[in-house]
Every structure is written in C-alpha cells, then in structure tokens.
PDB file of C-alpha atoms in Angstrom:
ATOM      1  CA  MET A   1      16.808  27.499 138.601  1.00  0.00           C
ATOM      2  CA  LYS A   2      16.309  26.763 134.894  1.00  0.00           C
ATOM      3  CA  LYS A   3      12.761  25.687 135.682  1.00  0.00           C
ATOM      4  CA  ILE A   4      12.077  29.034 137.351  1.00  0.00           C
ATOM      5  CA  HIS A   5      13.470  30.973 134.357  1.00  0.00           C
ATOM      6  CA  GLY A   6      11.391  28.791 132.033  1.00  0.00           C
ATOM      7  CA  LEU A   7       8.276  29.430 134.126  1.00  0.00           C
ATOM      8  CA  LEU A   8       8.926  33.180 134.178  1.00  0.00           C
ATOM      9  CA  GLY A   9       9.382  33.144 130.400  1.00  0.00           C
ATOM     10  CA  LEU A  10       6.073  31.319 129.980  1.00  0.00           C
ATOM     11  CA  ILE A  11       4.313  33.796 132.278  1.00  0.00           C
ATOM     12  CA  SER A  12       5.675  36.763 130.300  1.00  0.00           C
ATOM     13  CA  LYS A  13       4.515  35.148 127.014  1.00  0.00           C
ATOM     14  CA  VAL A  14       1.025  34.589 128.470  1.00  0.00           C
ATOM     15  CA  HIS A  15       0.941  38.200 129.708  1.00  0.00           C
ATOM     16  CA  LEU A  16       2.087  39.418 126.294  1.00  0.00           C
ATOM     17  CA  SER A  17      -0.558  37.350 124.495  1.00  0.00           C
ATOM     18  CA  GLU A  18      -3.244  38.684 126.876  1.00  0.00           C
ATOM     19  CA  SER A  19      -2.289  42.268 126.051  1.00  0.00           C
ATOM     20  CA  VAL A  20      -2.338  41.455 122.323  1.00  0.00           C
ATOM     21  CA  LEU A  21      -5.794  39.889 122.711  1.00  0.00           C
ATOM     22  CA  LEU A  22      -7.029  42.890 124.664  1.00  0.00           C
ATOM     23  CA  ARG A  23      -5.642  45.278 122.042  1.00  0.00           C
ATOM     24  CA  ASN A  24      -7.298  43.261 119.245  1.00  0.00           C
ATOM     25  CA  LEU A  25     -10.601  43.191 121.117  1.00  0.00           C
ATOM     26  CA  LEU A  26     -10.469  46.953 121.620  1.00  0.00           C
ATOM     27  CA  LEU A  27      -9.657  47.518 117.949  1.00  0.00           C
ATOM     28  CA  GLN A  28     -12.500  45.242 116.809  1.00  0.00           C
ATOM     29  CA  SER A  29     -14.902  47.048 119.166  1.00  0.00           C
ATOM     30  CA  LEU A  30     -13.916  50.416 117.713  1.00  0.00           C
ATOM     31  CA  VAL A  31     -14.429  49.127 114.172  1.00  0.00           C
ATOM     32  CA  PHE A  32     -17.852  47.726 115.113  1.00  0.00           C
ATOM     33  CA  ILE A  33     -18.955  50.975 116.782  1.00  0.00           C
ATOM     34  CA  THR A  34     -17.750  53.017 113.789  1.00  0.00           C
ATOM     35  CA  ILE A  35     -19.635  50.803 111.333  1.00  0.00           C
ATOM     36  CA  PHE A  36     -22.761  50.923 113.527  1.00  0.00           C
ATOM     37  CA  LEU A  37     -22.688  54.733 113.714  1.00  0.00           C
ATOM     38  CA  CYS A  38     -22.152  55.037 109.951  1.00  0.00           C
ATOM     39  CA  ILE A  39     -25.079  52.730 109.205  1.00  0.00           C
ATOM     40  CA  SER A  40     -27.289  54.624 111.672  1.00  0.00           C
ATOM     41  CA  ALA A  41     -26.373  57.950 110.066  1.00  0.00           C
ATOM     42  CA  PHE A  42     -27.055  56.541 106.596  1.00  0.00           C
ATOM     43  CA  LYS A  43     -30.461  55.137 107.619  1.00  0.00           C
ATOM     44  CA  SER A  44     -31.617  58.446 109.095  1.00  0.00           C
ATOM     45  CA  TYR A  45     -30.200  60.552 106.251  1.00  0.00           C
ATOM     46  CA  ASP A  46     -33.609  61.216 104.640  1.00  0.00           C
ATOM     47  CA  MET A  47     -35.375  62.071 107.895  1.00  0.00           C
ATOM     48  CA  LEU A  48     -36.139  65.638 108.959  1.00  0.00           C
ATOM     49  CA  GLY A  49     -32.928  67.299 110.072  1.00  0.00           C
ATOM     50  CA  ASN A  50     -31.920  68.545 113.459  1.00  0.00           C
ATOM     51  CA  ALA A  51     -33.150  72.060 114.277  1.00  0.00           C
ATOM     52  CA  THR A  52     -36.200  71.609 112.006  1.00  0.00           C
ATOM     53  CA  ALA A  53     -39.142  73.449 113.587  1.00  0.00           C
ATOM     54  CA  LEU A  54     -42.349  71.439 113.777  1.00  0.00           C
ATOM     55  CA  ASP A  55     -44.569  74.547 113.920  1.00  0.00           C
ATOM     56  CA  LYS A  56     -45.254  74.376 110.176  1.00  0.00           C
ATOM     57  CA  LEU A  57     -46.156  70.666 110.186  1.00  0.00           C
ATOM     58  CA  SER A  58     -49.847  70.787 111.011  1.00  0.00           C
ATOM     59  CA  THR A  59     -50.859  67.162 111.381  1.00  0.00           C
ATOM     60  CA  PRO A  60     -54.087  66.729 113.345  1.00  0.00           C
ATOM     61  CA  LEU A  61     -54.710  63.142 114.431  1.00  0.00           C
ATOM     62  CA  THR A  62     -56.965  61.160 116.726  1.00  0.00           C
ATOM     63  CA  THR A  63     -55.654  58.828 119.420  1.00  0.00           C
ATOM     64  CA  LEU A  64     -57.015  55.386 120.237  1.00  0.00           C
ATOM     65  CA  ASP A  65     -58.750  57.103 123.178  1.00  0.00           C
ATOM     66  CA  GLY A  66     -60.577  59.420 120.768  1.00  0.00           C
ATOM     67  CA  GLU A  67     -58.624  62.532 121.766  1.00  0.00           C
ATOM     68  CA  ASP A  68     -57.639  65.007 119.035  1.00  0.00           C
ATOM     69  CA  ILE A  69     -53.971  65.976 118.971  1.00  0.00           C
ATOM     70  CA  ASP A  70     -51.664  67.839 116.601  1.00  0.00           C
ATOM     71  CA  LEU A  71     -48.102  66.680 116.067  1.00  0.00           C
ATOM     72  CA  ASN A  72     -46.853  70.230 115.543  1.00  0.00           C
ATOM     73  CA  GLY A  73     -46.736  70.573 119.319  1.00  0.00           C
ATOM     74  CA  ALA A  74     -49.676  72.947 119.545  1.00  0.00           C
ATOM     75  CA  LYS A  75     -51.983  70.352 121.040  1.00  0.00           C
ATOM     76  CA  LEU A  76     -50.546  67.109 122.279  1.00  0.00           C
ATOM     77  CA  HIS A  77     -52.249  64.558 124.501  1.00  0.00           C
ATOM     78  CA  SER A  78     -54.007  65.709 127.687  1.00  0.00           C
ATOM     79  CA  THR A  79     -51.043  64.362 129.677  1.00  0.00           C
ATOM     80  CA  HIS A  80     -48.728  66.791 127.828  1.00  0.00           C
ATOM     81  CA  ILE A  81     -46.080  68.404 130.014  1.00  0.00           C
ATOM     82  CA  ASN A  82     -45.115  71.969 129.111  1.00  0.00           C
ATOM     83  CA  ASN A  83     -41.427  72.835 128.709  1.00  0.00           C
ATOM     84  CA  ALA A  84     -40.352  69.216 128.265  1.00  0.00           C
ATOM     85  CA  SER A  85     -38.764  67.204 125.474  1.00  0.00           C
ATOM     86  CA  THR A  86     -41.087  65.043 123.392  1.00  0.00           C
ATOM     87  CA  VAL A  87     -40.357  61.700 121.763  1.00  0.00           C
ATOM     88  CA  TYR A  88     -42.393  61.034 118.613  1.00  0.00           C
ATOM     89  CA  TYR A  89     -42.249  57.290 117.919  1.00  0.00           C
ATOM     90  CA  PHE A  90     -43.594  56.055 114.557  1.00  0.00           C
ATOM     91  CA  PHE A  91     -44.307  52.344 114.231  1.00  0.00           C
ATOM     92  CA  ALA A  92     -46.196  49.770 112.191  1.00  0.00           C
ATOM     93  CA  PRO A  93     -48.049  46.961 114.026  1.00  0.00           C
ATOM     94  CA  TRP A  94     -46.500  44.317 111.751  1.00  0.00           C
ATOM     95  CA  CYS A  95     -42.913  45.508 112.352  1.00  0.00           C
ATOM     96  CA  GLN A  96     -40.903  42.980 114.385  1.00  0.00           C
ATOM     97  CA  VAL A  97     -38.333  45.551 115.548  1.00  0.00           C
ATOM     98  CA  CYS A  98     -41.254  47.683 116.773  1.00  0.00           C
ATOM     99  CA  HIS A  99     -42.492  44.714 118.805  1.00  0.00           C
ATOM    100  CA  ALA A 100     -39.001  44.360 120.308  1.00  0.00           C
ATOM    101  CA  SER A 101     -38.482  48.045 121.143  1.00  0.00           C
ATOM    102  CA  ILE A 102     -41.910  49.326 122.189  1.00  0.00           C
ATOM    103  CA  GLY A 103     -41.450  47.973 125.728  1.00  0.00           C
ATOM    104  CA  ASN A 104     -38.446  50.279 126.173  1.00  0.00           C
ATOM    105  CA  LEU A 105     -40.597  53.255 125.237  1.00  0.00           C
ATOM    106  CA  GLN A 106     -43.404  52.148 127.594  1.00  0.00           C
ATOM    107  CA  THR A 107     -40.924  51.871 130.472  1.00  0.00           C
ATOM    108  CA  LEU A 108     -39.544  55.330 129.652  1.00  0.00           C
ATOM    109  CA  TYR A 109     -43.111  56.691 129.663  1.00  0.00           C
ATOM    110  CA  GLN A 110     -43.906  55.120 133.026  1.00  0.00           C
ATOM    111  CA  ASN A 111     -40.664  56.084 134.758  1.00  0.00           C
ATOM    112  CA  ASN A 112     -40.050  59.629 133.468  1.00  0.00           C
ATOM    113  CA  ASN A 113     -42.837  62.111 133.965  1.00  0.00           C
ATOM    114  CA  GLN A 114     -40.649  64.946 132.628  1.00  0.00           C
ATOM    115  CA  ILE A 115     -40.713  63.598 129.042  1.00  0.00           C
ATOM    116  CA  ASN A 116     -43.649  63.698 126.624  1.00  0.00           C
ATOM    117  CA  ILE A 117     -44.119  60.612 124.492  1.00  0.00           C
ATOM    118  CA  VAL A 118     -46.397  60.385 121.487  1.00  0.00           C
ATOM    119  CA  VAL A 119     -46.669  57.110 119.615  1.00  0.00           C
ATOM    120  CA  VAL A 120     -47.982  57.210 116.045  1.00  0.00           C
ATOM    121  CA  ALA A 121     -49.186  54.083 114.237  1.00  0.00           C
ATOM    122  CA  LEU A 122     -48.637  54.011 110.480  1.00  0.00           C
ATOM    123  CA  ASP A 123     -49.179  51.434 107.729  1.00  0.00           C
ATOM    124  CA  PHE A 124     -51.859  49.571 109.658  1.00  0.00           C
ATOM    125  CA  VAL A 125     -54.805  47.688 108.194  1.00  0.00           C
ATOM    126  CA  ASP A 126     -57.412  49.025 110.595  1.00  0.00           C
ATOM    127  CA  LYS A 127     -57.822  50.511 114.077  1.00  0.00           C
ATOM    128  CA  GLN A 128     -58.280  47.027 115.556  1.00  0.00           C
ATOM    129  CA  GLN A 129     -54.783  46.014 114.454  1.00  0.00           C
ATOM    130  CA  VAL A 130     -53.339  48.975 116.387  1.00  0.00           C
ATOM    131  CA  GLN A 131     -55.504  48.208 119.420  1.00  0.00           C
ATOM    132  CA  ASP A 132     -54.300  44.581 119.360  1.00  0.00           C
ATOM    133  CA  PHE A 133     -50.683  45.788 119.252  1.00  0.00           C
ATOM    134  CA  ALA A 134     -51.309  48.123 122.210  1.00  0.00           C
ATOM    135  CA  LYS A 135     -53.030  45.367 124.179  1.00  0.00           C
ATOM    136  CA  GLU A 136     -50.316  42.800 123.453  1.00  0.00           C
ATOM    137  CA  HIS A 137     -47.656  45.160 124.830  1.00  0.00           C
ATOM    138  CA  GLN A 138     -49.858  46.638 127.602  1.00  0.00           C
ATOM    139  CA  LEU A 139     -49.272  50.178 126.355  1.00  0.00           C
ATOM    140  CA  THR A 140     -50.632  53.052 128.420  1.00  0.00           C
ATOM    141  CA  MET A 141     -49.116  55.969 126.492  1.00  0.00           C
ATOM    142  CA  PRO A 142     -51.127  57.902 123.892  1.00  0.00           C
ATOM    143  CA  ILE A 143     -51.205  56.231 120.475  1.00  0.00           C
ATOM    144  CA  ALA A 144     -52.291  58.335 117.513  1.00  0.00           C
ATOM    145  CA  LEU A 145     -53.618  56.846 114.305  1.00  0.00           C
ATOM    146  CA  GLY A 146     -51.384  58.260 111.597  1.00  0.00           C
ATOM    147  CA  ASN A 147     -51.939  58.484 107.866  1.00  0.00           C
ATOM    148  CA  GLU A 148     -49.996  58.890 104.635  1.00  0.00           C
ATOM    149  CA  GLN A 149     -49.763  62.677 105.105  1.00  0.00           C
ATOM    150  CA  VAL A 150     -48.039  62.203 108.475  1.00  0.00           C
ATOM    151  CA  LYS A 151     -45.715  59.601 106.985  1.00  0.00           C
ATOM    152  CA  GLN A 152     -44.693  62.013 104.218  1.00  0.00           C
ATOM    153  CA  SER A 153     -44.495  65.098 106.456  1.00  0.00           C
ATOM    154  CA  PHE A 154     -42.148  63.357 108.883  1.00  0.00           C
ATOM    155  CA  ARG A 155     -40.287  61.518 106.075  1.00  0.00           C
ATOM    156  CA  ILE A 156     -40.824  58.094 107.582  1.00  0.00           C
ATOM    157  CA  LYS A 157     -39.046  55.488 105.431  1.00  0.00           C
ATOM    158  CA  GLY A 158     -38.724  52.620 107.921  1.00  0.00           C
ATOM    159  CA  TYR A 159     -39.864  51.411 111.336  1.00  0.00           C
ATOM    160  CA  PRO A 160     -39.543  52.202 114.087  1.00  0.00           C
ATOM    161  CA  SER A 161     -38.583  55.820 113.436  1.00  0.00           C
ATOM    162  CA  TYR A 162     -38.409  58.408 116.125  1.00  0.00           C
ATOM    163  CA  TYR A 163     -37.737  62.069 116.652  1.00  0.00           C
ATOM    164  CA  VAL A 164     -36.739  63.749 119.878  1.00  0.00           C
ATOM    165  CA  VAL A 165     -38.113  67.282 119.913  1.00  0.00           C
ATOM    166  CA  SER A 166     -36.873  69.987 122.286  1.00  0.00           C
ATOM    167  CA  GLU A 167     -38.947  72.270 124.489  1.00  0.00           C
ATOM    168  CA  ASP A 168     -38.900  74.932 121.754  1.00  0.00           C
ATOM    169  CA  ASN A 169     -40.497  72.448 119.314  1.00  0.00           C
ATOM    170  CA  THR A 170     -37.436  71.791 117.140  1.00  0.00           C
ATOM    171  CA  ILE A 171     -35.977  68.409 116.293  1.00  0.00           C
ATOM    172  CA  LYS A 172     -32.809  67.635 118.211  1.00  0.00           C
ATOM    173  CA  TYR A 173     -32.391  63.954 117.291  1.00  0.00           C
ATOM    174  CA  SER A 174     -33.810  61.463 114.810  1.00  0.00           C
ATOM    175  CA  SER A 175     -33.197  57.805 114.111  1.00  0.00           C
ATOM    176  CA  ILE A 176     -34.565  54.590 112.666  1.00  0.00           C
ATOM    177  CA  GLY A 177     -34.433  51.205 114.325  1.00  0.00           C
ATOM    178  CA  TYR A 178     -34.175  49.679 117.747  1.00  0.00           C
ATOM    179  CA  SER A 179     -33.313  51.873 120.716  1.00  0.00           C
ATOM    180  CA  SER A 180     -32.945  51.010 124.363  1.00  0.00           C
ATOM    181  CA  GLU A 181     -34.763  52.838 127.148  1.00  0.00           C
ATOM    182  CA  LEU A 182     -31.464  54.336 128.279  1.00  0.00           C
ATOM    183  CA  GLY A 183     -30.603  55.413 124.725  1.00  0.00           C
ATOM    184  CA  LEU A 184     -33.952  57.156 124.340  1.00  0.00           C
ATOM    185  CA  TYR A 185     -33.650  58.824 127.728  1.00  0.00           C
ATOM    186  CA  PHE A 186     -30.157  60.225 127.063  1.00  0.00           C
ATOM    187  CA  ARG A 187     -31.285  61.626 123.718  1.00  0.00           C
ATOM    188  CA  THR A 188     -33.975  63.677 125.467  1.00  0.00           C
ATOM    189  CA  LEU A 189     -31.487  65.449 127.738  1.00  0.00           C
TER     190      LEU A 189
END
C-alpha cells in the first residue's frame, strides 16, 4: 500500500512539473512573439504609413520584359488584375534574406490569381545581375528595374521591403524582412 501511495505521489509530482514546464513554455513564447512584433514595428517605422495613397507617387519604370509600368497603380504589368490587392516587393540581388524569401512570393504569384504582385529590383549593379537573380529563382512574375527615386519615394531602408496596397490604391500593410507565403497572403485579405 505504501508503494502505491509513493507511486501516486511521484505521478502527481511529474504531472505538476509538466504543467509548470508548459506554463513556462507558453510564457517564453509570448515574450518571444512580443519582442518579434516590437522589432518588426521598429524596422518598418520609417516606411510609408498605412492609408497612404500611392496616386501621387508617379514612378514610371521598365520591367525586365521591356514593359513600361507605373508604381502609382495607374499602369501596372499587363497581367494586372483590376479591383485586387497588390504586393510591391522591393529587393536587392545581393540580399541573402531576399534569396530566402523570393520563392514564397513566386509561389504566391503562381497560386493566387486574385493578387497583383510587382517586384522591384533596387541597388543592383546592372540589368544582368537582376536577370541572373530571376533566373536562379525561376521567377515568372514581373520584375521592374528600380532607381534611387523609387527607393526614396517608397522610403526603402532595408531589404526585402514590401507594401500591400488595397484595391483603392492605398497602403494597408508594410514591412521589412522575411515573410512566408502564408503571411503575405493573409496580409492581402
């Protein structure tokens, strides 16, 4: 009988330590998520704010395909879908985080025909460097060749940077850094 009471006591201690571990894990997760969100907010602090209209940002560019577009929404790529959200993704070909995240954007482009995606290369040496980047990642979405004016107009301070723009051509989300396909998709809703 004493052995049974001893065993029950041990089981209750193990159960108690499991609940303490679970509580600690939950607390640590909350701290991590809070720190992550604060850092993300700090990094995107200088970017264009939500509800900023892009109508006044006339930024005509040429894509790798030779098509003329304007990032103010007036004339996007020929595959432009009316009344749809648009993701503007700014990258540099030398950026390692861009190399890691561009595949997520390509998958979003291929799997969601209700979202416009415009990729803008900045801080590149020459057009060939951008073409090599596109070839390495097998990109099929439109890639515009940006310039210093675009970088300043969109307040790009780091890579990758992206804006999600609503159907009425106003910014509804902005961020810097890696984003998953699912994260990008949910931000366009």
